[in-house]
Short mmCIF file of C-alpha atoms and ligand atoms in Angstrom, two decimals:
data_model
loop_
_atom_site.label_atom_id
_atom_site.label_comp_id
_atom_site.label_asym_id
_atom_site.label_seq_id
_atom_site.Cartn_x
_atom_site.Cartn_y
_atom_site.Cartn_z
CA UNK U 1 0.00 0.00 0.00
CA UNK U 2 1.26 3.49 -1.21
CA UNK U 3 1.59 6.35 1.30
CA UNK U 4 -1.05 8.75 1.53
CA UNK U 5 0.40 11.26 -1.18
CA UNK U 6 -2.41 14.27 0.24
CA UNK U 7 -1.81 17.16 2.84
CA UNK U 8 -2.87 15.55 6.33
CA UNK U 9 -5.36 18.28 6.85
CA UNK U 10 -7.73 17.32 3.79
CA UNK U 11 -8.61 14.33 5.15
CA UNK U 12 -11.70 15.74 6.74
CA UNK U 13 -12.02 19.41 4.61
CA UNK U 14 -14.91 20.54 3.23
CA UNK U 15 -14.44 22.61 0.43
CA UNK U 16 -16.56 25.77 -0.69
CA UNK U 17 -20.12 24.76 -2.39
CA UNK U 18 -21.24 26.87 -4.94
CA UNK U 19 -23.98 27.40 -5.91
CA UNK U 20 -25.91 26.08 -8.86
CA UNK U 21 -24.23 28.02 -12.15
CA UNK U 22 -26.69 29.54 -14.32
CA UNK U 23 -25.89 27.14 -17.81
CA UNK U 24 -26.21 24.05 -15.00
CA UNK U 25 -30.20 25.07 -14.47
CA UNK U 26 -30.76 25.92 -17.69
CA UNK U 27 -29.58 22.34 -18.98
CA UNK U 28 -31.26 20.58 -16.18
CA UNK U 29 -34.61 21.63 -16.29
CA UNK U 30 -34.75 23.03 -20.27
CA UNK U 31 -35.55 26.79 -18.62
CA UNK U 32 -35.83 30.09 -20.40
CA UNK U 33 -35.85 32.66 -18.01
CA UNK U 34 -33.22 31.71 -14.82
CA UNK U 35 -32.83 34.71 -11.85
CA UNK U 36 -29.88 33.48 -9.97
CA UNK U 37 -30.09 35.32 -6.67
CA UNK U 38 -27.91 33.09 -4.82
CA UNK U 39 -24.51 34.84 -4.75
CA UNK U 40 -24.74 38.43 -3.73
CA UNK U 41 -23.98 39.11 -6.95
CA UNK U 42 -24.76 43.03 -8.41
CA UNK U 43 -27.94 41.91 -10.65
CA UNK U 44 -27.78 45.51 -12.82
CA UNK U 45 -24.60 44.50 -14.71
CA UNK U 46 -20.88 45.87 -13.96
CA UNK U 47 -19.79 49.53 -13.18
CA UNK U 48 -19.80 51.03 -16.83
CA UNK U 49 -16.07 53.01 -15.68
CA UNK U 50 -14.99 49.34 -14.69
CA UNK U 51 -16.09 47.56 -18.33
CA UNK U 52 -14.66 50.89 -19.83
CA UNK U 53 -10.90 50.89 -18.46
CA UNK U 54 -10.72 46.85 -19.15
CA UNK U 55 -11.37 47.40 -23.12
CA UNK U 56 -8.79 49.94 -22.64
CA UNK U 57 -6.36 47.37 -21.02
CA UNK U 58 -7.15 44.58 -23.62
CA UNK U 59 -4.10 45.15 -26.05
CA UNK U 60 -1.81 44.63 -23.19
CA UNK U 61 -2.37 41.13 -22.45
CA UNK U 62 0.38 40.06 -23.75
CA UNK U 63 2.36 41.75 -20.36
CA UNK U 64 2.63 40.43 -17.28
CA UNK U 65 0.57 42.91 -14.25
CA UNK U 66 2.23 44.94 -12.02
CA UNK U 67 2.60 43.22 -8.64
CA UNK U 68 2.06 46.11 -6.56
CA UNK U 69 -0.25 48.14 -8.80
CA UNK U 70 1.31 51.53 -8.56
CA UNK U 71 -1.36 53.84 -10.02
CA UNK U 72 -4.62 51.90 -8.06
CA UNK U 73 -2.64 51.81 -4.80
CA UNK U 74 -1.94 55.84 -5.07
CA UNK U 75 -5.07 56.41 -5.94
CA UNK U 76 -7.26 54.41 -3.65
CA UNK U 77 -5.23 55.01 -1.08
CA UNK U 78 -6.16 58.69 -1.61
CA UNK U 79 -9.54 57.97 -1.77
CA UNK U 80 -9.73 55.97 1.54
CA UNK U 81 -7.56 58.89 3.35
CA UNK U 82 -4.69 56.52 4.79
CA UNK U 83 -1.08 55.71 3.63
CA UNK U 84 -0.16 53.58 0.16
CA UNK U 85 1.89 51.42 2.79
CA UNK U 86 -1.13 50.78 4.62
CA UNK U 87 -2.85 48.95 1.29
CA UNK U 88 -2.74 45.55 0.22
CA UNK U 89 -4.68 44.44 -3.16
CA UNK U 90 -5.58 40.84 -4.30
CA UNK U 91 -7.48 38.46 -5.95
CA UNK U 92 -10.64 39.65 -4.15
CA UNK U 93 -11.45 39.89 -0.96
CA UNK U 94 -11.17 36.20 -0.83
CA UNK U 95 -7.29 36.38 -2.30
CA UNK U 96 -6.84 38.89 0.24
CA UNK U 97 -8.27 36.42 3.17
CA UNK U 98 -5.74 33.27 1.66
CA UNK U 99 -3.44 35.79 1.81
CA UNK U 100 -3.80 36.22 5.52
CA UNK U 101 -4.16 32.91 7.10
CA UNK U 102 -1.06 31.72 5.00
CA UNK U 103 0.74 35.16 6.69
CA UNK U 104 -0.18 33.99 10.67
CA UNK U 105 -1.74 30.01 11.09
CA UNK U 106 0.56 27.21 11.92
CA UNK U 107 -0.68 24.37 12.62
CA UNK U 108 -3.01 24.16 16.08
CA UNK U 109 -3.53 27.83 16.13
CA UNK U 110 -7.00 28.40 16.87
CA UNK U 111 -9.36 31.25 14.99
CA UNK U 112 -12.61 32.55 16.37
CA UNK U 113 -15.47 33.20 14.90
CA UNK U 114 -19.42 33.36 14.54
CA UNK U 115 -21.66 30.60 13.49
CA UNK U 116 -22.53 31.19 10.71
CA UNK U 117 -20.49 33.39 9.05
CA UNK U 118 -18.38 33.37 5.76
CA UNK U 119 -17.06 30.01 4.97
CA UNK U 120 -13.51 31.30 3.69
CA UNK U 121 -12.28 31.61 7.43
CA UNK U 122 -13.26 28.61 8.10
CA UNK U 123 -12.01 26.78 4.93
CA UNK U 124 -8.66 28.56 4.58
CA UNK U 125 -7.70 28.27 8.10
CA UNK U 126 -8.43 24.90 8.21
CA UNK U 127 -6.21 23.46 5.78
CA UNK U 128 -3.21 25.13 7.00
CA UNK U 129 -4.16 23.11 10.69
CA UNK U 130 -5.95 26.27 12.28
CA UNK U 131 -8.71 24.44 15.33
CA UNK U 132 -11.66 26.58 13.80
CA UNK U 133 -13.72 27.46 17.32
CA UNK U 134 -17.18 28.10 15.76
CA UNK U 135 -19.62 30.57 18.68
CA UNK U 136 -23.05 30.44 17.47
CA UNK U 137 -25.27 33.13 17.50
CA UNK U 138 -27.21 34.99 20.01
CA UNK U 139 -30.75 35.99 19.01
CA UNK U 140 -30.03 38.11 16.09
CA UNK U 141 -26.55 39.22 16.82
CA UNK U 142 -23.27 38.05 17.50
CA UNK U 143 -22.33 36.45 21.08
CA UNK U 144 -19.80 39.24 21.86
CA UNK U 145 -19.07 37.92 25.33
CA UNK U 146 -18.86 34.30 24.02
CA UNK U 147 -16.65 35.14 20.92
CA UNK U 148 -14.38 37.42 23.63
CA UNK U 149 -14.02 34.06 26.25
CA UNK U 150 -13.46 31.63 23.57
CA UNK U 151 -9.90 33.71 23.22
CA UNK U 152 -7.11 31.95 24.88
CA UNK U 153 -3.18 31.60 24.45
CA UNK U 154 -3.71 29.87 21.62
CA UNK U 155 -5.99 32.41 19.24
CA UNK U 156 -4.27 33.60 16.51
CA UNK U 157 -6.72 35.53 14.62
CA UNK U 158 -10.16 36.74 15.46
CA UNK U 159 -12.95 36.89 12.42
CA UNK U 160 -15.83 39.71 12.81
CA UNK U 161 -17.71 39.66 9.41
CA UNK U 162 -20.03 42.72 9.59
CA UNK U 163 -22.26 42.71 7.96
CA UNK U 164 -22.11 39.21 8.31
CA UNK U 165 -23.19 36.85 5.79
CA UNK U 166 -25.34 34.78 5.37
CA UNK U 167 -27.42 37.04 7.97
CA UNK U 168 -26.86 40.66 6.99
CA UNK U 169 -26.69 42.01 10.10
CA UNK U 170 -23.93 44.05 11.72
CA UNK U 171 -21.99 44.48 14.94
CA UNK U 172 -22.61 47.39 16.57
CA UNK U 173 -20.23 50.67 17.49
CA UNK U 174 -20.37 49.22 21.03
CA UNK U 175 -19.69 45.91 20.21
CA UNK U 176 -17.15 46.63 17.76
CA UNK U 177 -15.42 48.92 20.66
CA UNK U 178 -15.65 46.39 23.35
CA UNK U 179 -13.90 43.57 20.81
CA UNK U 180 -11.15 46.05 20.03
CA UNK U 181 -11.21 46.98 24.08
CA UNK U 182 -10.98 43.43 25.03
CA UNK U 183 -9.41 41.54 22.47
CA UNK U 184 -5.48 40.55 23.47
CA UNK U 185 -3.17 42.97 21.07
CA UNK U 186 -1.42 39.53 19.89
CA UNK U 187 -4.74 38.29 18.40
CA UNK U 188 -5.36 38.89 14.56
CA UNK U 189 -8.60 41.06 14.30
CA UNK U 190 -10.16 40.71 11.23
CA UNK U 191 -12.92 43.07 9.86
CA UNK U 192 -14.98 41.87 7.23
CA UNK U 193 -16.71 44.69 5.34
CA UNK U 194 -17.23 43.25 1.56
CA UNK U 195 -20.58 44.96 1.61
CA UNK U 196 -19.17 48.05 3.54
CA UNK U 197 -20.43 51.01 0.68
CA UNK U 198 -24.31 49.30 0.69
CA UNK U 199 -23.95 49.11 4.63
CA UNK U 200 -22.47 52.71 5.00
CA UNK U 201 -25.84 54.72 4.33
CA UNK U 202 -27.29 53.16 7.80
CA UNK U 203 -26.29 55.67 10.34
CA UNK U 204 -26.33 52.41 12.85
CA UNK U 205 -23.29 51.09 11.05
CA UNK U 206 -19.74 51.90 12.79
CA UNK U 207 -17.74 53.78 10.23
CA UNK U 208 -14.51 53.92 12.28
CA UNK U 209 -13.37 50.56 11.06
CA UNK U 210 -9.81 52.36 8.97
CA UNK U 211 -9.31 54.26 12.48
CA UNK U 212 -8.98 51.02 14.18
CA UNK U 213 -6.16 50.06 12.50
CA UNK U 214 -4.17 53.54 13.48
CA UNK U 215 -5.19 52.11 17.13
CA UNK U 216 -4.66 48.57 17.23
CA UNK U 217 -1.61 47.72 14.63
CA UNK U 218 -2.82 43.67 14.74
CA UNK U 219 -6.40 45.05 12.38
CA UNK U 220 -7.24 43.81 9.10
CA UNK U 221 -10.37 45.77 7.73
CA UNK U 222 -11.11 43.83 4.38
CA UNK U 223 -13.17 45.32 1.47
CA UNK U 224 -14.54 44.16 -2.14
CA UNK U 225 -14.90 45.24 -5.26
CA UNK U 226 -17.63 42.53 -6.04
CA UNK U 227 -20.19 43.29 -4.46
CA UNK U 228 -20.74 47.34 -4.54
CA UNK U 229 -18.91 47.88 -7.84
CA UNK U 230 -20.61 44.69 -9.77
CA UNK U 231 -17.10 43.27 -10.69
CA UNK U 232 -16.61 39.91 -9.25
CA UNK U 233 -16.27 38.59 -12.17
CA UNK U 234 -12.40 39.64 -12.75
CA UNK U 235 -11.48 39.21 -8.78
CA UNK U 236 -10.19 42.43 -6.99
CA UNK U 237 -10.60 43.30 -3.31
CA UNK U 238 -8.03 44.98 -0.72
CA UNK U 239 -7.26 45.06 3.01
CA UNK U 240 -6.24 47.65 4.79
CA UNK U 241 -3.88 47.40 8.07
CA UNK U 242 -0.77 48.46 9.40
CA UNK U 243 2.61 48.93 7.16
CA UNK U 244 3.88 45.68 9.03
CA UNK U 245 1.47 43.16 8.59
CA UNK U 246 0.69 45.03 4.85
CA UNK U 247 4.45 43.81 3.59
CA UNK U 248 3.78 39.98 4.94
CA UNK U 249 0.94 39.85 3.50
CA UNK U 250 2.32 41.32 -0.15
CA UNK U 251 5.06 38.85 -0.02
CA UNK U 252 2.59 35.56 0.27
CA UNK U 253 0.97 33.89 -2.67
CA UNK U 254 1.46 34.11 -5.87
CA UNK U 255 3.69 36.66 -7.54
CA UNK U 256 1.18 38.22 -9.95
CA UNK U 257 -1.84 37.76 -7.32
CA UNK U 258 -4.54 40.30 -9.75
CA UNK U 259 -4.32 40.03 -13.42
CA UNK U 260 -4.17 43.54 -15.61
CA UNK U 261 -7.81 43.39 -16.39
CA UNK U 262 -9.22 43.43 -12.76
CA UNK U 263 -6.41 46.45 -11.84
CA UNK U 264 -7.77 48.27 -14.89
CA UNK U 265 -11.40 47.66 -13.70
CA UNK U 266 -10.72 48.59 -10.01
CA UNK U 267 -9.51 51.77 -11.19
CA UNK U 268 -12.69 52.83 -13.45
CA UNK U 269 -14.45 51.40 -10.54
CA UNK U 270 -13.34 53.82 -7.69
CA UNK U 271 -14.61 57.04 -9.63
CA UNK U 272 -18.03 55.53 -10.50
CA UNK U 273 -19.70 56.78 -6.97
CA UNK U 274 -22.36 57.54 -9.29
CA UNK U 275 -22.86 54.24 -10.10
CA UNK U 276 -22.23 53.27 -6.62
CA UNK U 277 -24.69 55.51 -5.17
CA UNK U 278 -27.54 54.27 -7.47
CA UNK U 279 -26.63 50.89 -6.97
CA UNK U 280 -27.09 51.44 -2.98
CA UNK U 281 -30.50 53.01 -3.39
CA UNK U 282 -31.60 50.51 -5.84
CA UNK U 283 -30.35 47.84 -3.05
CA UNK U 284 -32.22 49.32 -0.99
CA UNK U 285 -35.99 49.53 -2.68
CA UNK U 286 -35.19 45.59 -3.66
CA UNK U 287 -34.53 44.75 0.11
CA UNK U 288 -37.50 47.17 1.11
CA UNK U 289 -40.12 45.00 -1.38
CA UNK U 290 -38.81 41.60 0.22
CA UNK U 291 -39.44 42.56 3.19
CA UNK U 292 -42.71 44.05 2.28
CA UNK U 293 -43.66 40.21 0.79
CA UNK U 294 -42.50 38.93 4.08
CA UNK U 295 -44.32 40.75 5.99
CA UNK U 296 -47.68 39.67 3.94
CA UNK U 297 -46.53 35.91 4.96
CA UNK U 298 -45.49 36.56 8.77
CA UNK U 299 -42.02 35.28 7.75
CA UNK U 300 -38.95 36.82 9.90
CA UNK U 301 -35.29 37.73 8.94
CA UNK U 302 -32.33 39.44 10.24
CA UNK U 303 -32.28 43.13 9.86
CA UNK U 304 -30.12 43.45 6.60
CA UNK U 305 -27.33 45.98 5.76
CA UNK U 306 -26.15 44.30 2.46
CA UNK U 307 -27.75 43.06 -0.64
CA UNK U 308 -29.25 39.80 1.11
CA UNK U 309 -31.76 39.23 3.23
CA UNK U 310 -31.63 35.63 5.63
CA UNK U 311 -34.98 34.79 6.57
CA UNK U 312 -37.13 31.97 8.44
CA UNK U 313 -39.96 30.87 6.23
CA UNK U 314 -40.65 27.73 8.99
CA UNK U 315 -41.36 25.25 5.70
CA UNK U 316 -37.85 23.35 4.77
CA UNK U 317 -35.69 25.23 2.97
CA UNK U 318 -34.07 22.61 0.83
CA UNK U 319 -38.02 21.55 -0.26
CA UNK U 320 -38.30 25.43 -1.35
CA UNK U 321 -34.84 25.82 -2.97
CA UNK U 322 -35.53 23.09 -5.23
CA UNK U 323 -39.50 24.28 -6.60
CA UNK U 324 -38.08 27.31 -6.87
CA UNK U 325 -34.99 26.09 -8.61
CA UNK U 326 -37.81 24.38 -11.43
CA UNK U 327 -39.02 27.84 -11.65
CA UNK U 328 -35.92 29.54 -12.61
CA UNK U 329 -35.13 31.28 -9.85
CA UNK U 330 -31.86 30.43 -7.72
CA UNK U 331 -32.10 30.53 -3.83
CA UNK U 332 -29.35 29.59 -1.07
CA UNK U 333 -31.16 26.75 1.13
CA UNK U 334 -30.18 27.69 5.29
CA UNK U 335 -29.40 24.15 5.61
CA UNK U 336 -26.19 25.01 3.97
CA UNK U 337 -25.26 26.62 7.35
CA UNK U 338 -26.08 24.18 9.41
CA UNK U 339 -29.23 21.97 10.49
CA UNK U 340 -30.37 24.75 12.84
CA UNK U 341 -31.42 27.32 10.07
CA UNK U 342 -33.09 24.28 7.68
CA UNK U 343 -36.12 26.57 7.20
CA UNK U 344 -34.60 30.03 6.67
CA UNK U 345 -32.92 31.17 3.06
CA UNK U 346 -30.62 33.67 1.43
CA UNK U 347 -31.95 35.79 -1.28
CA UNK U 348 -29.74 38.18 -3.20
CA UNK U 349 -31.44 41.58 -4.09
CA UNK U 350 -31.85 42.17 -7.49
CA UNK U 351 -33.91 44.59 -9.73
CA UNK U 352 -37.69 45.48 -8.95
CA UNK U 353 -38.59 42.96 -11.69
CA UNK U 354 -36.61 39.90 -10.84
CA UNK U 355 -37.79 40.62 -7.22
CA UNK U 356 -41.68 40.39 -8.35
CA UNK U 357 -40.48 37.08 -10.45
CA UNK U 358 -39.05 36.06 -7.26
CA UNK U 359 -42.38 36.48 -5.29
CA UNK U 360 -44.70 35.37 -7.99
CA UNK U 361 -42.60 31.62 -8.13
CA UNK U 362 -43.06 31.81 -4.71
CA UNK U 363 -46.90 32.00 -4.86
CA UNK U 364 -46.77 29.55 -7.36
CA UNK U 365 -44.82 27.04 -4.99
CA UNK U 366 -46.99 27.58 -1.86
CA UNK U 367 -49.94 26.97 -3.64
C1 PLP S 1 -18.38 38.40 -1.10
C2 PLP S 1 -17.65 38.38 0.18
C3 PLP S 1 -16.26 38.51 0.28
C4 PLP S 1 -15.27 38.65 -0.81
O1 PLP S 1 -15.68 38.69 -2.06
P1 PLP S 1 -14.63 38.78 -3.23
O2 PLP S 1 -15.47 38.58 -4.43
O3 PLP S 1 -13.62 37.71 -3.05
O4 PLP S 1 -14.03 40.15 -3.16
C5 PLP S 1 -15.68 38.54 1.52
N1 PLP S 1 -16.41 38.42 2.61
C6 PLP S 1 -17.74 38.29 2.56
C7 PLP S 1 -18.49 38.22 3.82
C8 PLP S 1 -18.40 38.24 1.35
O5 PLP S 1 -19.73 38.08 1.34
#
């Protein structure tokens, strides 16, 4: 018998599940129309300054990318109001995450975080031989005091993904302070804020996430291009943290981390707050109708600060992911998180019409 040629730790890993692709659906079940509102993906098509720049940057191809991408670190770096050496871009905010648990886990470190919450932490850390110590949810917000005593000597990083998904709600300002109060200095803390732009326009939400990091050197505020700017199709997101942790984290992973097309579109992206803004208020009317629909049915979600909404429908999930799914429209079951939230779902936002489509399936199903 051979040896066992595989990294010890994928013995028991569970790797990311996507969800259904669109052509998958489409060949399955012979469907015209298909709404997939399962990723949190922008449903009105990608910043027109982002598609712009990257038919700009096509005739360069043949040229490797800068690896520190001179002109987008300057000028985002202006934009968010700290210094270039506090910056760090990669292949979205996921490349950026990779890039971070290769920089601190060895193996039996232990990472904190919510249940549920963002699967990269979980799945990254993991394979380099992080224990992953999982702290449930209280209610409808994070377990600040048990996150805080699940900390020990061991803890090398600390995940707070807010708004979190799959729920879409945040921490708030006084949680967020008592974390960066409490937490040891020598403990990782990791901000999530991939939907930070849609989440801004609350007044509830803490802003002061960059102004951490001047604080408390150990920060990692994370941010994405994806979501906000309707580009996750080329992969570009960024971290910001101190100038120490900011040259580790450069120097893991691949060379050439973000290829020329995403740089190009990042940098179209950051002057389209027009295209932003509308995006955020369009968010916001789809999120407003769901919850409108919800109401109609007594069904209850999380309060939602992104372009999601996580919500308890008490009939199984997986039962109403998969009429839907025959329908055309694409759903994220809870049971994907965990037995506990078998009858809630994920819906992405989308426009006014795919929202109605969305709720006339629905009808369709429940009756
Ligand atoms: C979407 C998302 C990200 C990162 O997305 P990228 O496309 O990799 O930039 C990070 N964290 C959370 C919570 C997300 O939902």
């Amino acid at each position: 018998m051979g040896k066992n040629i595989f990294r010890n730790e994928l013995a028991d890993f569970k790797p990311y599940v996507q969800g259904k692709p669109i052509e998958a659906v489409r060949r399955e079940y012979g469907l015209d129309r298909i709404e997939k509102l399962a990723s949190n993906e922008n449903q009105i098509g990608p910043s027109p300054k982002a598609v712009e720049a990257i038919k700009a940057e096509l005739a360069e191809l043949n040229f490797y990318p800068e690896s520190y991408p001179f002109d987008l670190q300057r000028e985002l770096s202006e934009i968010l109001g700290i210094d270039e050496e506090q910056l760090v871009l990669g292949s979205g905010g996921e490349g950026v995450l990779w890039q971070a648990v290769l920089t601190f886990i060895n193996t039996g470190d232990e990472i904190v975080l919510a249940d549920p919450t963002f699967d990269v932490y979980r799945i990254s850390a993991s394979l380099l031989g992080a224990v992953v110590v999982k702290v449930p949810l209280k209610g409808m917000g994070f377990d600040i005091d048990a996150m805080l005593a699940s900390v020990n000597e061991k803890t090398k990083m600390f995940f707070l993904c807010s708004p979190n998904n799959p729920t879409g709600h945040i921490a708030s300002q006084a949680e967020v302070d008592r974390i960066v109060r409490e937490l040891p200095e020598d403990v990782v803390l990791v901000i999530d804020e991939a939907y930070y732009e849609l989440a801004s326009f609350s007044p509830d939400f803490p802003k002061d996430s960059i102004a951490i990091v001047g604080r408390r050197p150990n920060t990692i505020v994370l941010r994405s291009f994806s979501k906000t700017y309707g580009i996750a199709g080329v992969r570009i997101g960024y971290a910001i943290t101190s100038p120490e942790i900011a040259a580790r984290l450069r120097g893991v992973g691949p060379t050439f981390k973000i290829n020329r097309l995403a740089i190009a579109a990042a940098r179209g992206a950051v002057k389209d707050v027009e295209y932003r803004d509308m995006y955020a208020a369009q968010n916001a009317t789809a999120r407003q109708m769901l919850l409108d629909y919800y109401e109609t049915k007594g069904w209850v979600s999380f309060p939602s600060y992104t372009n999601f909404v996580f919500t308890d429908t008490g009939l199984d999930s997986k039962w109403l992911f998969e009429e839907l799914q025959k329908r055309g429209v694409i759903i994220r079951p809870g049971v994907l998180w965990g037995e506990k939230w078998q009858t809630w779902f994920r819906i992405s936002t989308g426009t006014a019409e795919q929202m109605q489509y969305f709720i006339d399936m629905t009808e369709e199903v429940l009756r």
